[in-house]
Short mmCIF file of C-alpha atoms and ligand atoms in Angstrom, two decimals:
data_model
loop_
_atom_site.label_atom_id
_atom_site.label_comp_id
_atom_site.label_asym_id
_atom_site.label_seq_id
_atom_site.Cartn_x
_atom_site.Cartn_y
_atom_site.Cartn_z
CA MET A 3 150.67 26.70 142.18
CA ILE A 4 151.07 22.98 141.50
CA CYS A 5 149.36 21.29 144.44
CA HIS A 6 148.59 17.74 143.34
CA MET A 7 151.62 16.09 141.79
CA LYS A 8 150.51 12.70 140.51
CA LYS A 9 152.55 9.51 140.82
CA PRO A 10 153.95 8.59 137.42
CA ASP A 11 151.40 6.23 135.87
CA PRO A 12 152.76 5.41 132.36
CA ALA A 13 149.41 5.89 130.61
CA VAL A 14 149.09 9.32 132.17
CA ALA A 15 152.77 10.19 131.72
CA ALA A 16 152.46 9.58 127.97
CA ARG A 17 149.90 12.38 127.81
CA VAL A 18 152.12 14.95 129.53
CA PRO A 19 154.46 16.91 127.24
CA PRO A 20 158.10 17.46 128.26
CA GLY A 21 158.71 20.04 130.97
CA GLN A 22 155.08 19.99 132.23
CA ALA A 23 153.73 19.07 135.70
CA LEU A 24 150.17 17.96 136.38
CA THR A 25 147.73 19.99 138.41
CA GLU A 26 144.12 19.28 139.31
CA LYS A 27 143.46 22.90 140.06
CA TRP A 28 142.70 25.28 137.26
CA PRO A 29 144.89 28.39 137.52
CA VAL A 30 143.62 31.65 136.01
CA LEU A 31 146.08 33.30 133.62
CA THR A 32 144.90 36.61 132.26
CA TYR A 33 146.85 39.58 131.05
CA GLY A 34 144.69 42.45 132.32
CA ARG A 35 141.21 42.16 133.79
CA THR A 36 138.22 39.91 133.28
CA PRO A 37 135.89 41.79 130.91
CA ARG A 38 132.20 42.37 131.69
CA PHE A 39 129.82 40.40 129.48
CA ASP A 40 126.81 42.24 128.02
CA PRO A 41 124.56 39.73 126.21
CA ASN A 42 122.82 42.53 124.33
CA ARG A 43 126.01 43.86 122.76
CA TRP A 44 128.12 40.73 122.44
CA THR A 45 128.80 39.42 118.96
CA PHE A 46 131.10 36.81 117.49
CA ARG A 47 132.31 37.84 114.05
CA CYS A 48 134.20 36.26 111.15
CA PHE A 49 135.82 38.67 108.70
CA GLY A 50 138.73 39.01 106.29
CA LEU A 51 139.27 36.50 103.50
CA VAL A 52 135.89 34.73 103.64
CA GLU A 53 133.04 34.36 101.13
CA ARG A 54 130.43 34.98 103.82
CA PRO A 55 131.47 37.45 106.51
CA THR A 56 129.17 36.67 109.45
CA SER A 57 128.32 38.06 112.86
CA TRP A 58 126.35 36.10 115.46
CA THR A 59 124.58 37.72 118.41
CA TRP A 60 124.71 35.87 121.76
CA GLU A 61 121.17 34.61 121.19
CA GLU A 62 122.10 33.32 117.73
CA PHE A 63 125.32 31.77 118.97
CA LEU A 64 123.40 29.80 121.62
CA ARG A 65 121.29 28.22 118.87
CA LEU A 66 124.28 26.82 116.93
CA PRO A 67 124.84 23.06 117.04
CA ARG A 68 126.98 21.86 119.96
CA VAL A 69 129.66 19.26 120.39
CA THR A 70 131.28 17.86 123.53
CA VAL A 71 134.95 16.94 123.55
CA ARG A 72 137.40 15.82 126.24
CA SER A 73 140.92 17.24 126.05
CA ASP A 74 144.03 18.20 128.00
CA ILE A 75 145.34 21.70 128.79
CA HIS A 76 149.06 22.49 128.53
CA CYS A 77 150.12 25.94 129.69
CA VAL A 78 153.54 27.29 128.74
CA THR A 79 154.06 28.19 132.43
CA ARG A 80 154.52 24.40 132.87
CA TRP A 81 151.23 23.13 134.27
CA SER A 82 148.98 20.64 132.51
CA LYS A 83 145.43 19.71 133.43
CA LEU A 84 144.05 16.49 131.94
CA ASP A 85 140.53 15.38 131.03
CA ASN A 86 138.57 18.57 130.58
CA ASP A 87 135.07 18.21 129.11
CA TRP A 88 134.22 21.11 126.86
CA GLU A 89 130.84 21.86 125.33
CA GLY A 90 130.42 24.39 122.58
CA VAL A 91 130.43 24.99 118.85
CA SER A 92 132.95 23.16 116.70
CA ALA A 93 135.47 25.57 115.16
CA ARG A 94 135.22 23.62 111.93
CA TYR A 95 131.47 24.27 111.82
CA ILE A 96 132.14 28.03 112.04
CA VAL A 97 134.85 27.87 109.34
CA GLU A 98 132.56 25.93 107.00
CA GLU A 99 129.74 28.46 107.55
CA VAL A 100 131.87 31.44 106.51
CA LYS A 101 133.73 29.72 103.62
CA PRO A 102 137.35 30.90 103.67
CA ARG A 103 138.74 31.98 100.31
CA PRO A 104 141.56 29.81 98.96
CA GLU A 105 144.16 32.46 99.92
CA ALA A 106 143.17 32.31 103.60
CA LYS A 107 145.85 30.33 105.42
CA PHE A 108 145.91 31.91 108.90
CA VAL A 109 143.40 33.10 111.48
CA LEU A 110 144.03 35.89 113.93
CA GLN A 111 141.85 35.40 117.02
CA HIS A 112 140.54 38.69 118.46
CA ALA A 113 139.41 38.63 122.07
CA ASP A 114 138.45 40.93 124.92
CA PRO A 115 140.12 42.94 126.39
CA ASP A 116 142.48 43.58 123.46
CA TYR A 117 143.96 40.10 123.24
CA THR A 118 145.04 38.49 119.98
CA THR A 119 146.72 35.24 119.05
CA ASN A 120 147.60 33.80 115.65
CA THR A 121 146.93 30.29 114.36
CA ALA A 122 147.15 28.35 111.12
CA LEU A 123 143.67 27.90 109.64
CA ALA A 124 144.43 24.16 109.36
CA ASP A 125 144.86 23.99 113.16
CA LEU A 126 141.26 25.13 113.68
CA LEU A 127 139.88 22.23 111.66
CA ASP A 128 140.76 19.43 114.09
CA ASP A 129 137.77 17.66 115.66
CA ASP A 130 138.69 18.77 119.17
CA VAL A 131 138.77 22.54 118.56
CA VAL A 132 135.76 24.14 120.24
CA LEU A 133 134.29 27.58 120.83
CA ALA A 134 133.42 26.50 124.34
CA VAL A 135 130.60 27.76 126.57
CA ARG A 136 130.70 24.99 129.21
CA HIS A 137 133.47 23.17 131.11
CA ASN A 138 132.89 19.95 133.06
CA GLY A 139 129.14 20.41 132.92
CA LYS A 140 128.99 24.02 134.09
CA ASP A 141 128.79 27.34 132.28
CA LEU A 142 132.29 28.65 131.75
CA GLU A 143 133.26 30.98 134.61
CA PRO A 144 134.03 34.60 133.67
CA ASP A 145 137.68 34.30 134.79
CA HIS A 146 138.19 31.30 132.51
CA GLY A 147 136.77 33.07 129.45
CA GLY A 148 133.00 32.93 130.01
CA PRO A 149 130.73 33.28 128.23
CA MET A 150 132.83 31.82 125.39
CA ARG A 151 136.45 30.90 124.77
CA LEU A 152 138.37 28.96 122.21
CA VAL A 153 139.87 25.60 123.17
CA LEU A 154 142.64 24.46 120.82
CA PRO A 155 144.13 21.61 122.84
CA LYS A 156 147.08 20.59 120.70
CA LEU A 157 148.85 23.95 121.27
CA TYR A 158 149.98 25.73 124.44
CA PHE A 159 146.96 27.30 126.08
CA TRP A 160 147.81 30.90 125.22
CA LYS A 161 146.62 29.94 121.68
CA SER A 162 143.12 29.47 123.17
CA SER A 163 141.60 32.94 123.52
CA LYS A 164 139.32 33.57 126.44
CA TRP A 165 136.41 36.00 125.67
CA LEU A 166 136.82 35.28 121.97
CA ARG A 167 135.03 37.84 119.76
CA ALA A 168 136.30 37.34 116.20
CA PHE A 169 138.25 35.23 113.73
CA GLU A 170 140.09 37.28 111.10
CA PHE A 171 141.04 35.20 108.04
CA LEU A 172 144.36 36.22 106.50
CA GLU A 173 146.91 35.10 103.95
CA VAL A 174 149.75 36.23 106.23
CA ASN A 175 150.58 35.12 109.77
CA PRO A 176 150.94 38.16 112.03
CA PRO A 177 152.14 37.64 115.61
CA GLY A 178 149.45 38.08 118.29
CA PHE A 179 149.87 39.54 121.77
CA TRP A 180 152.15 36.95 123.40
CA GLU A 181 153.86 36.21 120.09
CA GLN A 182 154.95 39.86 120.01
CA ASN A 183 156.15 39.54 123.59
CA GLY A 184 158.62 36.70 123.37
CA TYR A 185 156.49 33.63 122.67
CA HIS A 186 156.55 31.21 119.77
CA MET A 187 154.46 31.51 116.58
CA ASN A 188 153.43 27.78 116.56
CA ALA A 189 153.37 26.74 120.25
CA ASP A 190 153.48 22.94 119.94
CA PRO A 191 153.91 21.63 123.52
CA TRP A 192 155.33 18.25 122.36
CA THR A 193 158.36 19.95 120.80
CA GLU A 194 158.40 22.68 123.49
CA GLU A 195 157.91 25.57 121.09
CA ARG A 196 157.86 28.08 123.94
CA TYR A 197 159.85 31.17 122.99
CA SER A 198 160.25 33.23 119.83
CA GLY A 199 164.03 32.76 120.04
CA GLN A 200 163.45 29.08 119.10
CA GLU A 201 161.76 29.95 115.82
CA THR A 202 163.45 29.15 112.54
CA ARG A 203 164.87 32.05 110.54
CA ALA A 204 162.14 31.57 107.94
CA MET A 205 159.49 31.88 110.61
CA GLN A 206 161.07 34.99 112.08
CA GLN A 207 161.09 36.57 108.62
CA MET A 208 157.45 35.58 108.08
CA ARG A 209 156.37 37.14 111.40
CA ALA A 210 158.20 40.39 110.67
CA GLU A 211 156.80 40.58 107.15
CA ALA A 212 153.23 39.82 108.27
CA ALA A 213 153.39 42.34 111.11
CA ARG A 214 154.58 44.98 108.63
CA ARG A 215 151.82 44.21 106.13
CA LEU A 216 149.13 44.41 108.79
CA ARG A 217 150.48 47.69 110.10
CA ASP A 218 150.62 49.28 106.66
CA ARG A 219 147.18 48.26 105.41
N1 MTE B 29 141.50 37.09 126.15
C1 MTE B 29 142.51 36.42 126.73
N2 MTE B 29 142.66 35.11 126.44
C2 MTE B 29 143.67 34.41 127.01
C3 MTE B 29 144.58 35.03 127.89
C4 MTE B 29 144.40 36.41 128.18
O1 MTE B 29 145.18 37.02 128.93
N3 MTE B 29 143.35 37.06 127.58
N4 MTE B 29 145.60 34.29 128.46
C5 MTE B 29 146.01 33.07 127.73
C6 MTE B 29 146.91 32.24 128.51
S1 MTE B 29 148.52 32.75 128.62
C7 MTE B 29 146.50 31.05 129.03
S2 MTE B 29 147.60 29.98 129.76
C8 MTE B 29 145.05 30.68 129.05
C9 MTE B 29 144.63 30.57 130.49
O2 MTE B 29 143.29 30.16 130.59
P1 MTE B 29 142.70 30.01 132.05
O3 MTE B 29 142.86 31.32 132.76
O4 MTE B 29 141.28 29.60 131.86
O5 MTE B 29 143.52 28.92 132.71
O6 MTE B 29 144.24 31.63 128.40
C10 MTE B 29 144.80 32.26 127.29
N5 MTE B 29 143.79 33.10 126.70
MO1 MO B 30 149.72 30.90 129.50
#
């Protein structure tokens, strides 16, 4: 529910993509239920086309270097929430640790419970992409992806997996959960890449081909 509609201040308006309304609340959008976190069994894993496949336990993950970044959330259901402070591990740090092979061009995010979403590897390398454990100075709440979620602010928020558990490095770009259910492969909010029906023919062929290759492997 959008409860606090702001007056149009031009500096703020310039940060709000077309078709979005501002909210100060933080809605919870989860398909399914909030998973239970077990610190003794949790791992974050990088696999696929990497030189150094790696798995971190929760204890190890907590010792990784942290960054803090401020960014805006844009959800495809048309709410935006500005000025979120995220603390966590830079996605680029993780990518550099595991050394993607030259063929790796895409990353499939795997998350609990059974959530996936696809991204270009290049999109994970921006400074503001974080594997976040804290939001606005507090540990991330379970409903918002605690203990750890991705934050990839330049794309619609469904591209930011809550309860992130793995990055799979691929040379193909297979559609994730929402991408298989009517949503766009890229998800750029500034050009309103909302639905799969807006994809170019080339992109629709690529998604079909990648889905087939993943299924047959
Ligand atoms: N694991 C998982 N991650 C997810 C989702 C989900 O259902 N499961 N929903 C996505 C969608 S559609 C959005 S808009 C954001 C919502 O994050 P929030 O609930 O913290 O606002 O998480 C994304 N990440
Ligand atoms: Mo969403």
